[in-house]
Tab-separated table of C-alpha atoms in Angstrom:
chain	number	residue	atom	x	y	z
K	921	UNK	CA	13.380	24.489	-82.424
K	922	UNK	CA	14.462	25.017	-79.220
K	923	UNK	CA	17.648	23.722	-78.288
K	924	UNK	CA	20.274	23.654	-74.492
K	925	UNK	CA	23.216	23.918	-74.118
K	926	UNK	CA	24.863	23.492	-70.909
K	927	UNK	CA	28.649	25.065	-70.900
K	928	UNK	CA	30.636	22.314	-68.163
K	929	UNK	CA	29.887	18.448	-68.119
K	930	UNK	CA	31.878	18.514	-64.810
K	931	UNK	CA	32.627	21.598	-62.409
K	932	UNK	CA	34.485	21.267	-59.231
K	933	UNK	CA	34.546	23.509	-56.232
K	934	UNK	CA	36.146	23.150	-52.436
K	935	UNK	CA	33.018	23.426	-49.627
K	936	UNK	CA	32.074	27.326	-48.812
K	937	UNK	CA	32.924	28.681	-51.848
K	938	UNK	CA	30.176	29.425	-55.236
K	939	UNK	CA	28.671	27.946	-57.456
K	940	UNK	CA	28.410	28.471	-61.041
K	941	UNK	CA	26.664	26.320	-63.296
K	942	UNK	CA	26.058	27.624	-66.984
K	943	UNK	CA	23.311	27.223	-68.917
K	944	UNK	CA	22.237	28.757	-72.587
K	945	UNK	CA	19.305	28.273	-74.256
K	946	UNK	CA	17.943	28.692	-77.476
K	947	UNK	CA	13.673	29.060	-78.393
K	948	UNK	CA	11.451	30.333	-80.975
K	949	UNK	CA	9.313	31.405	-78.364
K	950	UNK	CA	9.545	32.614	-75.211
K	951	UNK	CA	10.223	29.832	-73.197
K	952	UNK	CA	9.908	28.296	-69.590
K	953	UNK	CA	13.393	27.253	-67.917
K	954	UNK	CA	13.683	25.145	-65.157
K	955	UNK	CA	16.528	23.619	-63.133
K	956	UNK	CA	16.530	20.373	-61.875
K	957	UNK	CA	19.407	18.197	-59.835
K	958	UNK	CA	19.744	14.325	-59.604
K	959	UNK	CA	21.176	12.920	-56.651
K	960	UNK	CA	23.181	9.246	-57.443
K	961	UNK	CA	20.089	6.625	-58.664
K	962	UNK	CA	17.406	9.059	-57.779
K	963	UNK	CA	14.923	10.520	-60.103
K	964	UNK	CA	14.850	14.135	-60.938
K	965	UNK	CA	13.869	16.982	-58.355
K	966	UNK	CA	12.690	20.336	-59.383
K	967	UNK	CA	15.318	23.464	-58.288
K	968	UNK	CA	14.094	26.364	-59.656
K	969	UNK	CA	11.869	27.786	-62.459
K	970	UNK	CA	11.100	30.373	-64.582
K	971	UNK	CA	8.174	31.676	-65.847
K	972	UNK	CA	8.121	34.752	-67.906
K	973	UNK	CA	7.492	36.189	-63.712
K	974	UNK	CA	10.581	38.177	-61.816
K	975	UNK	CA	14.343	37.124	-63.840
K	976	UNK	CA	15.758	35.990	-60.831
K	977	UNK	CA	14.369	32.904	-59.520
K	978	UNK	CA	14.954	31.806	-55.782
K	979	UNK	CA	15.091	28.055	-55.605
K	980	UNK	CA	15.097	25.325	-53.012
K	981	UNK	CA	18.085	25.098	-50.924
K	982	UNK	CA	20.107	28.267	-51.103
K	983	UNK	CA	20.478	27.937	-55.189
K	984	UNK	CA	19.165	30.517	-57.775
K	985	UNK	CA	19.279	31.363	-61.365
K	986	UNK	CA	18.559	34.502	-63.156
K	987	UNK	CA	17.482	34.368	-66.628
K	988	UNK	CA	19.125	37.056	-69.026
K	989	UNK	CA	17.545	36.949	-72.540
K	990	UNK	CA	19.919	39.415	-74.176
K	991	UNK	CA	22.096	36.657	-73.372
K	992	UNK	CA	19.879	34.202	-73.719
K	993	UNK	CA	21.157	32.348	-70.546
K	994	UNK	CA	19.765	30.857	-67.198
K	995	UNK	CA	22.743	30.193	-65.385
K	996	UNK	CA	22.836	28.912	-61.776
K	997	UNK	CA	24.118	29.880	-58.886
K	998	UNK	CA	24.518	29.025	-55.479
K	999	UNK	CA	26.717	31.264	-53.066
K	1000	UNK	CA	28.347	28.720	-50.922
K	1001	UNK	CA	28.421	24.950	-52.021
K	1002	UNK	CA	27.667	22.026	-49.615
K	1003	UNK	CA	28.686	18.430	-49.768
K	1004	UNK	CA	25.209	17.401	-49.862
K	1005	UNK	CA	25.015	19.983	-53.054
K	1006	UNK	CA	27.200	16.988	-55.348
K	1007	UNK	CA	24.840	15.709	-58.304
K	1008	UNK	CA	24.018	15.952	-61.371
K	1009	UNK	CA	22.335	19.160	-62.843
K	1010	UNK	CA	20.211	19.565	-65.401
K	1011	UNK	CA	18.524	22.687	-67.679
K	1012	UNK	CA	15.706	22.494	-69.460
K	1013	UNK	CA	13.507	24.851	-72.219
K	1014	UNK	CA	10.119	24.439	-72.673
K	1015	UNK	CA	8.735	26.111	-75.306
K	1016	UNK	CA	4.881	24.856	-75.815
K	1017	UNK	CA	3.101	21.630	-75.927
K	1018	UNK	CA	5.164	20.101	-72.930
K	1019	UNK	CA	7.863	19.246	-75.166
K	1020	UNK	CA	10.820	20.233	-72.886
K	1021	UNK	CA	14.464	19.766	-74.034
K	1022	UNK	CA	17.124	18.894	-71.870
K	1023	UNK	CA	20.936	19.640	-71.390
K	1024	UNK	CA	23.443	17.083	-70.797
K	1025	UNK	CA	23.602	17.924	-67.910
K	1026	UNK	CA	26.867	19.227	-65.467
K	1027	UNK	CA	28.337	17.332	-63.094
K	1028	UNK	CA	29.121	19.166	-59.498
K	1029	UNK	CA	31.883	18.114	-57.218
K	1030	UNK	CA	32.179	19.064	-53.977
K	1031	UNK	CA	35.542	18.859	-52.287
K	1032	UNK	CA	35.873	19.073	-48.514
A	1490	UNK	CA	2.019	11.404	-51.586
A	1491	UNK	CA	2.880	9.136	-53.939
A	1492	UNK	CA	3.849	11.442	-56.960
A	1493	UNK	CA	4.826	9.443	-60.036
A	1494	UNK	CA	5.614	5.810	-59.757
A	1495	UNK	CA	7.420	3.554	-61.997
A	1496	UNK	CA	6.941	0.391	-62.043
A	1497	UNK	CA	9.561	-2.072	-62.109
A	1498	UNK	CA	12.468	-0.325	-60.937
A	1499	UNK	CA	15.049	-2.910	-62.735
A	1500	UNK	CA	14.887	-5.789	-65.162
A	1501	UNK	CA	17.309	-7.288	-67.430
A	1502	UNK	CA	15.703	-8.787	-70.492
A	1503	UNK	CA	16.894	-10.801	-73.021
A	1504	UNK	CA	17.225	-10.037	-76.940
A	1505	UNK	CA	13.953	-10.036	-78.250
A	1506	UNK	CA	11.909	-10.190	-75.661
A	1507	UNK	CA	9.333	-8.076	-74.773
A	1508	UNK	CA	7.813	-5.825	-71.888
A	1509	UNK	CA	5.898	-3.168	-69.835
A	1510	UNK	CA	6.882	-0.493	-68.139
A	1511	UNK	CA	4.159	1.065	-66.162
A	1512	UNK	CA	3.870	5.069	-64.826
A	1513	UNK	CA	1.201	6.201	-62.493
A	1514	UNK	CA	0.427	9.386	-60.987
A	1515	UNK	CA	-1.863	10.356	-58.414
A	1516	UNK	CA	-1.769	13.935	-59.230
A	1517	UNK	CA	-4.655	13.817	-61.742
A	1518	UNK	CA	-1.980	15.773	-64.508
A	1519	UNK	CA	-2.490	15.820	-68.549
A	1520	UNK	CA	0.238	15.246	-69.680
A	1521	UNK	CA	2.795	12.641	-69.291
A	1522	UNK	CA	6.232	11.738	-70.984
A	1523	UNK	CA	8.799	9.026	-71.215
A	1524	UNK	CA	12.516	10.199	-71.400
A	1525	UNK	CA	15.343	7.609	-71.577
A	1526	UNK	CA	18.495	9.174	-70.149
A	1527	UNK	CA	22.236	7.545	-71.277
A	1528	UNK	CA	25.586	8.549	-70.039
A	1529	UNK	CA	26.297	11.992	-71.211
A	1530	UNK	CA	23.472	12.427	-73.306
A	1531	UNK	CA	20.503	14.115	-70.844
A	1532	UNK	CA	17.335	12.711	-71.127
A	1533	UNK	CA	15.856	12.613	-74.373
A	1534	UNK	CA	12.022	12.287	-74.977
A	1535	UNK	CA	10.725	9.023	-76.178
A	1536	UNK	CA	6.869	9.323	-76.384
A	1537	UNK	CA	4.382	12.121	-74.333
A	1538	UNK	CA	0.653	12.262	-74.112
A	1539	UNK	CA	-1.797	15.339	-73.694
A	1540	UNK	CA	-4.543	13.457	-71.763
A	1541	UNK	CA	-6.388	10.507	-71.510
A	1542	UNK	CA	-6.159	8.265	-75.229
A	1543	UNK	CA	-3.897	10.442	-77.100
A	1544	UNK	CA	-0.233	9.559	-77.709
A	1545	UNK	CA	2.206	11.359	-79.899
A	1546	UNK	CA	6.316	10.727	-80.876
A	1547	UNK	CA	9.192	12.677	-79.490
A	1548	UNK	CA	12.694	12.425	-80.266
A	1549	UNK	CA	13.293	8.986	-80.156
A	1550	UNK	CA	10.529	7.108	-80.595
A	1551	UNK	CA	12.127	4.140	-82.530
A	1552	UNK	CA	11.370	0.577	-80.942
A	1553	UNK	CA	9.017	1.782	-78.077
A	1554	UNK	CA	4.947	1.895	-78.028
A	1555	UNK	CA	3.138	3.630	-75.402
A	1556	UNK	CA	-0.420	3.260	-74.328
A	1557	UNK	CA	-2.662	6.077	-71.653
A	1558	UNK	CA	-6.127	4.482	-71.744
A	1559	UNK	CA	-6.892	5.791	-68.032
A	1560	UNK	CA	-5.580	9.519	-67.442
A	1561	UNK	CA	-3.660	8.268	-64.361
A	1562	UNK	CA	-1.464	5.647	-66.504
A	1563	UNK	CA	1.193	5.717	-69.187
A	1564	UNK	CA	2.297	2.576	-70.176
A	1565	UNK	CA	5.418	2.210	-72.277
A	1566	UNK	CA	6.161	-1.081	-74.121
A	1567	UNK	CA	9.565	-2.431	-76.045
A	1568	UNK	CA	7.815	-5.468	-78.687
A	1569	UNK	CA	11.791	-6.699	-79.749
A	1570	UNK	CA	14.176	-5.331	-76.785
A	1571	UNK	CA	17.547	-4.485	-78.350
A	1572	UNK	CA	20.822	-4.009	-76.513
A	1573	UNK	CA	20.482	-0.178	-77.694
A	1574	UNK	CA	17.980	0.052	-75.469
A	1575	UNK	CA	19.740	-0.286	-72.837
A	1576	UNK	CA	19.090	2.872	-70.355
A	1577	UNK	CA	17.343	3.805	-67.473
A	1578	UNK	CA	13.794	5.196	-68.427
A	1579	UNK	CA	12.344	8.071	-66.626
A	1580	UNK	CA	8.389	8.283	-66.621
A	1581	UNK	CA	7.081	12.403	-65.365
A	1582	UNK	CA	3.717	14.100	-65.482
A	1583	UNK	CA	2.641	17.871	-65.589
A	1584	UNK	CA	-0.929	20.214	-65.313
A	1585	UNK	CA	-0.049	21.702	-68.152
A	1586	UNK	CA	2.192	22.189	-70.964
A	1587	UNK	CA	3.833	25.534	-69.949
A	1588	UNK	CA	4.420	26.596	-66.576
A	1589	UNK	CA	4.141	24.195	-64.235
A	1590	UNK	CA	7.085	21.574	-63.810
A	1591	UNK	CA	6.603	17.897	-64.547
A	1592	UNK	CA	7.330	15.477	-61.167
A	1593	UNK	CA	10.035	12.555	-62.391
A	1594	UNK	CA	9.460	9.012	-60.892
A	1595	UNK	CA	12.524	7.646	-59.758
A	1596	UNK	CA	13.188	5.589	-62.643
A	1597	UNK	CA	13.499	1.608	-64.401
A	1598	UNK	CA	16.932	0.811	-65.103
A	1599	UNK	CA	16.896	-1.926	-67.728
A	1600	UNK	CA	19.388	-3.760	-69.335
A	1601	UNK	CA	19.032	-6.216	-72.632
A	1602	UNK	CA	22.042	-8.606	-72.714
């Protein structure tokens, strides 16, 4: 069985400051890991994915995440937040058979 | 590119009514999924399909049925709607089970009164 824990339900940062959204996972097998973003009243959009290649993964809009097997973590970071980054973010683990497990989400607020 | 299209976008049902949500994808993906999204609970998998003619239960299948008669379509049915099924429903598709991303539709906001 697999599970995903997003350690913060809400994160608030000021525009121009770094963003850190934390995700821990558990999985019986080497998983694929994803981060999705959901803007209000919109569907989910893929930010980045890890699929057993490079452990530091770069995504769209300046986001990146580092896969740390020893810590079972896949934290999402961005050096400088923009107002348009305000959204809900989901960490997803997908070990096999297409059955993804979603975290409960982290709401990112960006203050001017 | 249409990607994944869900129909309808909004619907209000009375308790006990039935309805079908349609999901269509034009990417020739084998895998398709139905999720529901409730506040503070992320997305939970209702049913999924690994190819035309196949369906399987997800995490929260009770009260829902699905069919995948054509590769590009995945239908989600509610036979007798209940207020607990008030939610936002998302369809997704992916090329394979493991490494490729899932593409999501825009969602269907369903209210059962």
